[in-house]
CSV table of C-alpha atoms (C1' of nucleotides) in Angstrom, one decimal:
chain,number,residue,atom,x,y,z
O,19,MET,CA,0.0,0.0,0.0
O,20,PHE,CA,1.3,3.4,-1.0
O,21,SER,CA,0.5,6.9,0.4
O,22,ILE,CA,-0.2,9.6,-2.1
O,23,GLY,CA,3.3,11.0,-1.5
O,24,GLN,CA,5.0,7.7,-2.3
O,25,LEU,CA,2.9,7.4,-5.5
O,26,SER,CA,3.9,10.9,-6.4
O,27,LYS,CA,7.6,10.1,-5.9
O,28,ALA,CA,7.4,6.9,-7.9
O,29,THR,CA,5.6,8.3,-10.9
O,30,GLY,CA,6.8,11.9,-10.9
O,31,VAL,CA,3.3,13.3,-10.8
O,32,LYS,CA,2.8,16.0,-8.1
O,33,VAL,CA,0.5,15.3,-5.1
O,34,PRO,CA,-2.1,18.0,-5.9
O,35,THR,CA,-2.2,16.7,-9.5
O,36,ILE,CA,-3.0,13.2,-8.3
O,37,ARG,CA,-5.9,14.6,-6.3
O,38,TYR,CA,-7.0,16.6,-9.3
O,39,TYR,CA,-7.0,13.5,-11.5
O,40,GLU,CA,-9.2,11.8,-8.9
O,41,GLU,CA,-11.5,14.8,-8.6
O,42,ILE,CA,-12.2,14.7,-12.4
O,43,GLY,CA,-12.8,11.0,-12.4
O,44,LEU,CA,-9.6,10.0,-14.2
O,45,LEU,CA,-8.2,8.1,-11.4
O,46,PRO,CA,-10.5,5.8,-9.4
O,47,GLN,CA,-11.0,6.8,-5.8
O,48,PRO,CA,-8.6,4.8,-3.6
O,49,GLY,CA,-9.3,3.3,-0.2
O,50,ARG,CA,-8.6,5.3,2.9
O,51,ASN,CA,-6.9,4.4,6.2
O,52,ALA,CA,-8.3,5.0,9.6
O,53,GLY,CA,-7.1,8.6,9.5
O,54,ASN,CA,-8.8,9.3,6.1
O,55,GLN,CA,-5.6,9.3,4.1
O,56,ARG,CA,-5.5,7.8,0.6
O,57,ARG,CA,-3.9,4.3,0.3
O,58,TYR,CA,-3.1,3.0,-3.2
O,59,GLY,CA,-2.4,-0.5,-4.5
O,60,GLN,CA,-0.5,-1.7,-7.5
O,61,ASP,CA,-3.4,-0.9,-9.8
O,62,GLY,CA,-3.4,2.7,-8.7
O,63,MET,CA,0.3,2.9,-9.4
O,64,GLU,CA,-0.2,1.5,-12.9
O,65,ALA,CA,-3.2,3.7,-13.7
O,66,LEU,CA,-1.2,6.8,-12.8
O,67,GLY,CA,1.8,5.6,-14.7
O,68,PHE,CA,-0.4,5.2,-17.8
O,69,ILE,CA,-1.7,8.7,-17.4
O,70,LYS,CA,1.7,10.2,-16.9
O,71,HIS,CA,3.1,8.5,-19.9
O,72,ALA,CA,0.2,9.5,-22.1
O,73,ARG,CA,0.4,13.1,-20.8
O,74,ASP,CA,4.1,13.2,-21.7
O,75,LEU,CA,3.2,12.0,-25.2
O,76,GLY,CA,0.9,15.0,-25.4
O,77,PHE,CA,-2.5,13.4,-25.1
O,78,SER,CA,-5.3,15.5,-23.5
O,79,LEU,CA,-6.9,14.3,-20.3
O,80,GLU,CA,-10.0,13.8,-22.4
O,81,ASP,CA,-8.2,11.4,-24.8
O,82,ILE,CA,-6.7,9.6,-21.8
O,83,LYS,CA,-10.1,9.2,-20.3
O,84,ALA,CA,-11.3,7.6,-23.5
O,85,LEU,CA,-8.2,5.4,-23.7
O,86,MET,CA,-8.6,4.2,-20.1
O,87,GLY,CA,-12.3,3.5,-20.6
O,88,LEU,CA,-11.3,1.2,-23.5
O,89,ASP,CA,-8.7,-0.8,-21.6
O,90,GLY,CA,-9.5,-4.4,-20.6
O,91,GLN,CA,-11.5,-4.9,-23.7
O,92,LEU,CA,-10.5,-6.1,-27.1
O,93,GLY,CA,-11.2,-5.8,-30.9
O,94,ALA,CA,-13.1,-2.6,-31.6
O,95,ASP,CA,-11.3,-1.0,-28.7
O,96,CYS,CA,-8.0,-1.6,-30.2
O,97,ALA,CA,-9.1,0.1,-33.3
O,98,ALA,CA,-10.4,3.1,-31.2
O,99,ALA,CA,-7.1,3.3,-29.3
O,100,ASP,CA,-5.2,3.2,-32.5
O,101,ARG,CA,-7.4,5.9,-34.0
O,102,ILE,CA,-6.7,8.2,-31.0
O,103,ALA,CA,-3.0,7.5,-31.2
O,104,ARG,CA,-2.9,8.3,-34.9
O,105,SER,CA,-4.9,11.4,-34.6
O,106,GLN,CA,-2.5,12.5,-31.9
O,107,LEU,CA,0.4,11.8,-34.2
O,108,ALA,CA,-1.1,13.9,-37.0
O,109,ASN,CA,-1.7,16.6,-34.4
O,110,VAL,CA,1.9,16.6,-33.3
O,111,ARG,CA,3.2,16.6,-36.9
O,112,ASP,CA,1.0,19.6,-37.7
O,113,ARG,CA,2.3,21.5,-34.7
O,114,ILE,CA,5.9,20.8,-35.8
O,115,ARG,CA,5.2,22.1,-39.2
O,116,LYS,CA,3.7,25.3,-37.9
O,117,LEU,CA,6.5,25.8,-35.4
O,118,GLN,CA,9.1,25.4,-38.1
O,119,GLN,CA,7.5,28.2,-40.1
O,120,LEU,CA,7.5,30.4,-37.0
O,121,ALA,CA,11.1,29.6,-36.3
O,122,SER,CA,12.3,30.7,-39.7
O,123,GLU,CA,10.2,33.8,-39.4
O,124,LEU,CA,11.7,34.6,-36.0
O,125,GLU,CA,15.1,33.9,-37.3
O,126,ARG,CA,14.7,36.5,-40.0
O,127,ILE,CA,13.4,39.0,-37.5
O,128,SER,CA,16.2,38.4,-35.1
O,129,HIS,CA,18.8,39.0,-37.8
O,130,LEU,CA,17.5,42.5,-38.4
O,131,CYS,CA,19.2,43.7,-35.2
O,132,ASP,CA,22.4,41.6,-35.5
O,133,GLY,CA,24.8,43.7,-33.5
O,134,GLY,CA,23.0,46.8,-34.6
O,135,ASN,CA,22.8,49.5,-31.9
O,136,GLY,CA,21.9,52.7,-33.7
O,137,GLY,CA,18.7,53.8,-35.3
O,138,CYS,CA,16.7,50.6,-35.1
O,139,CYS,CA,14.3,49.1,-34.2
O,140,LYS,CA,13.5,46.9,-37.1
O,141,VAL,CA,12.5,44.1,-34.9
O,142,LEU,CA,9.5,46.0,-33.6
O,143,THR,CA,8.6,47.0,-37.2
O,144,ALA,CA,8.8,43.5,-38.4
O,145,LEU,CA,6.7,42.2,-35.6
O,146,GLY,CA,4.0,44.8,-36.5
O,147,ASP,CA,3.9,44.0,-40.1
O,148,HIS,CA,2.9,40.6,-41.4
O,149,SER,CA,3.3,41.7,-45.0
O,150,GLN,CA,7.1,41.5,-44.5
O,151,CYS,CA,6.8,37.8,-43.8
O,152,ALA,CA,8.0,35.3,-46.3
O,153,GLY,CA,5.1,32.9,-45.9
O,154,GLU,CA,2.1,32.0,-43.9
O,155,HIS,CA,2.3,31.3,-40.2
O,156,GLY,CA,0.0,31.1,-37.1
R,24,MET,CA,-13.2,55.8,-37.1
R,25,PHE,CA,-13.9,52.1,-36.7
R,26,SER,CA,-16.4,50.2,-34.5
R,27,ILE,CA,-15.1,47.2,-32.6
R,28,GLY,CA,-16.7,44.9,-35.2
R,29,GLN,CA,-14.9,46.6,-38.1
R,30,LEU,CA,-11.6,46.4,-36.2
R,31,SER,CA,-12.3,42.7,-35.6
R,32,LYS,CA,-13.0,42.0,-39.3
R,33,ALA,CA,-9.9,44.0,-40.4
R,34,THR,CA,-7.5,42.2,-38.0
R,35,GLY,CA,-9.0,38.8,-37.6
R,36,VAL,CA,-9.2,39.2,-33.8
R,37,LYS,CA,-12.5,38.3,-32.3
R,38,VAL,CA,-14.6,41.1,-30.6
R,39,PRO,CA,-14.5,39.6,-27.1
R,40,THR,CA,-10.8,39.2,-27.4
R,41,ILE,CA,-10.3,42.9,-28.3
R,42,ARG,CA,-12.3,43.8,-25.2
R,43,TYR,CA,-10.2,41.4,-23.2
R,44,TYR,CA,-7.0,43.0,-24.5
R,45,GLU,CA,-8.3,46.3,-23.4
R,46,GLU,CA,-9.3,45.0,-20.0
R,47,ILE,CA,-5.8,43.7,-19.2
R,48,GLY,CA,-4.3,47.0,-20.3
R,49,LEU,CA,-2.7,45.7,-23.5
R,50,LEU,CA,-4.8,47.9,-25.8
R,51,PRO,CA,-5.3,51.6,-24.8
R,52,GLN,CA,-8.9,52.5,-24.0
R,53,PRO,CA,-10.5,54.0,-27.1
R,54,GLY,CA,-12.9,56.9,-27.2
R,55,ARG,CA,-16.7,56.3,-27.1
R,56,ASN,CA,-19.5,57.7,-29.2
R,57,ALA,CA,-22.6,59.2,-27.7
R,58,GLY,CA,-24.1,55.7,-27.2
R,59,ASN,CA,-21.1,54.5,-25.3
R,60,GLN,CA,-19.7,52.3,-28.1
R,61,ARG,CA,-16.0,52.1,-28.7
R,62,ARG,CA,-14.6,54.0,-31.6
R,63,TYR,CA,-11.0,53.3,-32.9
R,64,GLY,CA,-8.6,55.3,-35.0
R,65,GLN,CA,-5.7,54.2,-37.1
R,66,ASP,CA,-3.4,53.9,-34.1
R,67,GLY,CA,-5.8,51.4,-32.5
R,68,MET,CA,-5.8,49.4,-35.7
R,69,GLU,CA,-2.0,49.3,-35.8
R,70,ALA,CA,-1.7,48.4,-32.1
R,71,LEU,CA,-4.1,45.5,-32.6
R,72,GLY,CA,-2.3,44.4,-35.8
R,73,PHE,CA,1.0,44.4,-33.8
R,74,ILE,CA,-0.6,42.2,-31.1
R,75,LYS,CA,-2.2,39.8,-33.6
R,76,HIS,CA,1.1,39.3,-35.5
R,77,ALA,CA,3.1,38.8,-32.4
R,78,ARG,CA,0.5,36.3,-31.0
R,79,ASP,CA,0.7,34.4,-34.3
R,80,LEU,CA,4.4,34.2,-33.8
R,81,GLY,CA,3.9,32.7,-30.4
R,82,PHE,CA,4.7,35.5,-28.1
R,83,SER,CA,2.9,35.6,-24.8
R,84,LEU,CA,0.7,38.6,-23.9
R,85,GLU,CA,3.3,39.4,-21.3
R,86,ASP,CA,6.1,39.6,-23.9
R,87,ILE,CA,3.9,41.7,-26.1
R,88,LYS,CA,3.2,44.1,-23.3
R,89,ALA,CA,7.0,44.5,-22.9
R,90,LEU,CA,7.5,44.9,-26.6
R,91,MET,CA,4.8,47.5,-26.8
R,92,GLY,CA,6.1,49.4,-23.9
R,93,LEU,CA,9.4,49.7,-25.6
R,94,ASP,CA,8.1,51.1,-28.9
R,95,GLY,CA,8.8,54.7,-29.8
R,96,GLN,CA,12.1,54.6,-28.0
R,97,LEU,CA,15.6,53.7,-29.3
R,98,GLY,CA,18.9,52.0,-28.5
R,99,ALA,CA,18.5,50.0,-25.3
R,100,ASP,CA,15.0,49.2,-26.3
R,101,CYS,CA,16.1,47.7,-29.6
R,102,ALA,CA,18.4,45.4,-27.6
R,103,ALA,CA,15.6,44.4,-25.3
R,104,ALA,CA,13.2,43.7,-28.3
R,105,ASP,CA,16.0,41.7,-29.9
R,106,ARG,CA,16.5,39.7,-26.7
R,107,ILE,CA,12.8,38.9,-26.4
R,108,ALA,CA,12.6,37.8,-30.0
R,109,ARG,CA,15.7,35.6,-29.7
R,110,SER,CA,14.5,34.0,-26.5
R,111,GLN,CA,11.2,33.3,-28.3
R,112,LEU,CA,13.1,31.7,-31.1
R,113,ALA,CA,15.1,29.5,-28.7
R,114,ASN,CA,11.8,28.5,-27.1
R,115,VAL,CA,10.2,27.5,-30.4
R,116,ARG,CA,13.3,25.5,-31.4
R,117,ASP,CA,13.1,23.6,-28.1
R,118,ARG,CA,9.4,22.9,-28.6
R,119,ILE,CA,10.2,21.5,-32.1
R,120,ARG,CA,12.9,19.2,-30.8
R,121,LYS,CA,10.6,17.8,-28.1
R,122,LEU,CA,7.7,17.4,-30.5
R,123,GLN,CA,9.9,15.5,-32.9
R,124,GLN,CA,10.8,13.0,-30.2
R,125,LEU,CA,7.1,12.6,-29.4
R,126,ALA,CA,6.3,12.1,-33.1
R,127,SER,CA,8.7,9.3,-33.5
R,128,GLU,CA,7.4,7.7,-30.3
R,129,LEU,CA,3.8,7.9,-31.4
R,130,GLU,CA,4.8,6.6,-34.8
R,131,ARG,CA,6.3,3.5,-33.2
R,132,ILE,CA,3.2,3.0,-31.1
R,133,SER,CA,0.8,3.5,-34.0
R,134,HIS,CA,2.6,0.8,-36.0
R,135,LEU,CA,1.9,-1.7,-33.3
R,136,CYS,CA,-1.7,-2.1,-34.5
R,137,ASP,CA,-1.1,-1.8,-38.2
R,138,GLY,CA,-4.1,-3.6,-39.6
R,139,GLY,CA,-4.1,-5.8,-36.5
R,140,ASN,CA,-7.5,-6.9,-35.4
R,141,GLY,CA,-7.1,-9.8,-33.1
R,142,GLY,CA,-5.7,-10.1,-29.6
R,143,CYS,CA,-4.3,-6.6,-29.3
R,144,CYS,CA,-4.1,-4.0,-27.8
R,145,LYS,CA,-0.4,-3.3,-27.9
R,146,VAL,CA,-1.2,0.4,-28.3
R,147,LEU,CA,-2.6,0.6,-24.8
R,148,THR,CA,0.3,-1.4,-23.4
R,149,ALA,CA,2.8,0.8,-25.1
R,150,LEU,CA,1.1,3.9,-23.8
R,151,GLY,CA,1.3,2.5,-20.3
R,152,ASP,CA,4.9,1.5,-20.3
R,153,HIS,CA,7.6,4.1,-20.8
R,154,SER,CA,10.4,1.6,-20.6
R,155,GLN,CA,9.4,0.5,-24.1
R,156,CYS,CA,10.3,3.9,-25.4
R,157,ALA,CA,13.5,4.3,-27.5
R,158,GLY,CA,14.6,7.5,-25.9
R,159,GLU,CA,13.5,10.3,-23.6
R,160,HIS,CA,10.5,12.5,-24.1
R,161,GLY,CA,8.2,14.9,-22.3
T,4,DT,C1',-41.3,58.6,-38.4
T,5,DG,C1',-41.6,53.8,-37.0
T,6,DT,C1',-39.6,49.4,-36.6
T,7,DA,C1',-36.8,45.3,-37.3
T,8,DG,C1',-32.5,43.3,-37.1
T,9,DG,C1',-28.1,43.4,-36.2
T,10,DG,C1',-24.3,45.1,-33.5
T,11,DC,C1',-22.8,46.7,-29.2
T,12,DC,C1',-22.7,47.1,-24.0
T,13,DT,C1',-21.5,45.0,-19.1
T,14,DC,C1',-21.2,41.2,-16.2
T,15,DT,C1',-20.6,36.5,-14.8
T,16,DA,C1',-19.0,32.0,-15.4
T,17,DG,C1',-16.6,28.3,-17.9
T,18,DT,C1',-12.5,26.2,-20.4
T,19,DC,C1',-7.8,23.2,-19.6
T,20,DA,C1',-4.5,21.4,-16.7
T,21,DC,C1',-3.0,22.4,-13.2
T,22,DT,C1',-0.7,25.4,-9.0
T,23,DA,C1',-0.7,28.0,-4.5
T,24,DG,C1',-2.2,28.8,-0.1
T,25,DA,C1',-4.9,28.6,4.3
T,26,DG,C1',-6.0,26.1,8.2
T,27,DC,C1',-6.3,22.0,10.3
T,28,DA,C1',-5.5,16.6,11.1
T,29,DT,C1',-2.5,12.6,11.1
T,30,DC,C1',1.6,9.8,10.9
T,31,DA,C1',6.4,8.2,11.9
T,32,DA,C1',10.7,8.8,14.2
T,33,DG,C1',13.2,9.8,18.1
W,24,DC,C1',5.3,12.6,24.0
W,25,DT,C1',6.8,15.7,21.0
W,26,DT,C1',8.2,17.4,16.6
W,27,DG,C1',8.2,17.9,11.8
W,28,DA,C1',6.8,16.0,7.7
W,29,DT,C1',3.0,14.6,5.3
W,30,DG,C1',-1.8,14.4,4.7
W,31,DC,C1',-6.7,16.5,4.4
W,32,DT,C1',-10.3,19.9,2.3
W,33,DC,C1',-11.5,24.1,0.4
W,34,DT,C1',-10.9,28.3,-2.2
W,35,DA,C1',-8.8,31.0,-5.6
W,36,DG,C1',-5.5,32.0,-9.2
W,37,DT,C1',-3.0,31.1,-13.8
W,38,DG,C1',-3.1,32.3,-19.3
W,39,DA,C1',-5.7,33.4,-23.0
W,40,DC,C1',-9.5,33.4,-24.1
W,41,DT,C1',-14.9,31.7,-25.0
W,42,DA,C1',-19.9,31.6,-24.0
W,43,DG,C1',-24.1,33.3,-22.5
W,44,DA,C1',-27.5,36.5,-20.2
W,45,DG,C1',-30.0,40.5,-20.4
W,46,DG,C1',-30.2,44.8,-22.1
W,47,DC,C1',-29.0,49.3,-25.1
W,48,DC,C1',-28.0,51.4,-29.7
W,49,DC,C1',-27.6,52.2,-34.7
W,50,DT,C1',-28.8,51.8,-39.3
W,51,DA,C1',-31.6,50.8,-43.2
W,52,DC,C1',-35.8,50.3,-45.1
W,53,DA,C1',-40.9,51.1,-45.5
DNA sequence: TGTAGGGCCTCTAGTCACTAGAGCATCAAG
DNA sequence: CTTGATGCTCTAGTGACTAGAGGCCCTACA
């Protein structure tokens, strides 16, 4: 049996976050000891580990709820899980693409003041004027 | 003179968002007509355009506030603006790097169920177990 | 001049995923 | 038996908006 603090240390999820997950129904309510403190078993540990890993992979809590609801079943659920994972992958790729455009734009803007110290500021001008941009962004 | 709706259409910033920017002191309070409705001039249009473009480039409202406070001055302010832009660039590059790791991880996980329809679900297993991952992420 | 409809006003509350703090109870070690 | 860490609940705050209620105003058309 683990206390909430031990669970926190083992998984790297902060204590208030664990309570938050419980509050929104993502983690099942654990048992309590005589003094009303939460006591977790191995299943609680695994559930929280699952959530942590999925969060690190960028899944929303909503997605995770769906994924956890699916667990323990087979067939169609596998397809659903796969679908969620793939849509998350597409999502991530899209964010990468957009960020790369931003990076090149910012790079261009930053170069405007390379060592310059008199009579700028072209950085501010560039920030205010989208028409100076090479391509689309945002 | 523009109404808030015209400003919204011209810049692509939603009406409640414009009011929100005013509320937090990012946009100066415009004049009002006899019926208490906001009326903007060219300066309001430019200020909002600046904010919109900077937001699209991923700057926080806090950063934008700093950038706008700097405008109209020279020298040291140019350096400050440059510093903010460069730090934003570093930030974006870092996010790209992390997202790329996530993408490769998700790709691996997605492939586990390629056309599989019996006796999975390895997707869920992989999501629950970080030790299966090739490298670091998150 | 009257009216219909859109646009505008303020205010409150909700979103997501937490984080911080108050004020108190409980637990484990010495 | 005490002390200090850990736990409890509850409320409120974060960033950057978004949604909705309930009402006022403005413009175009008849």
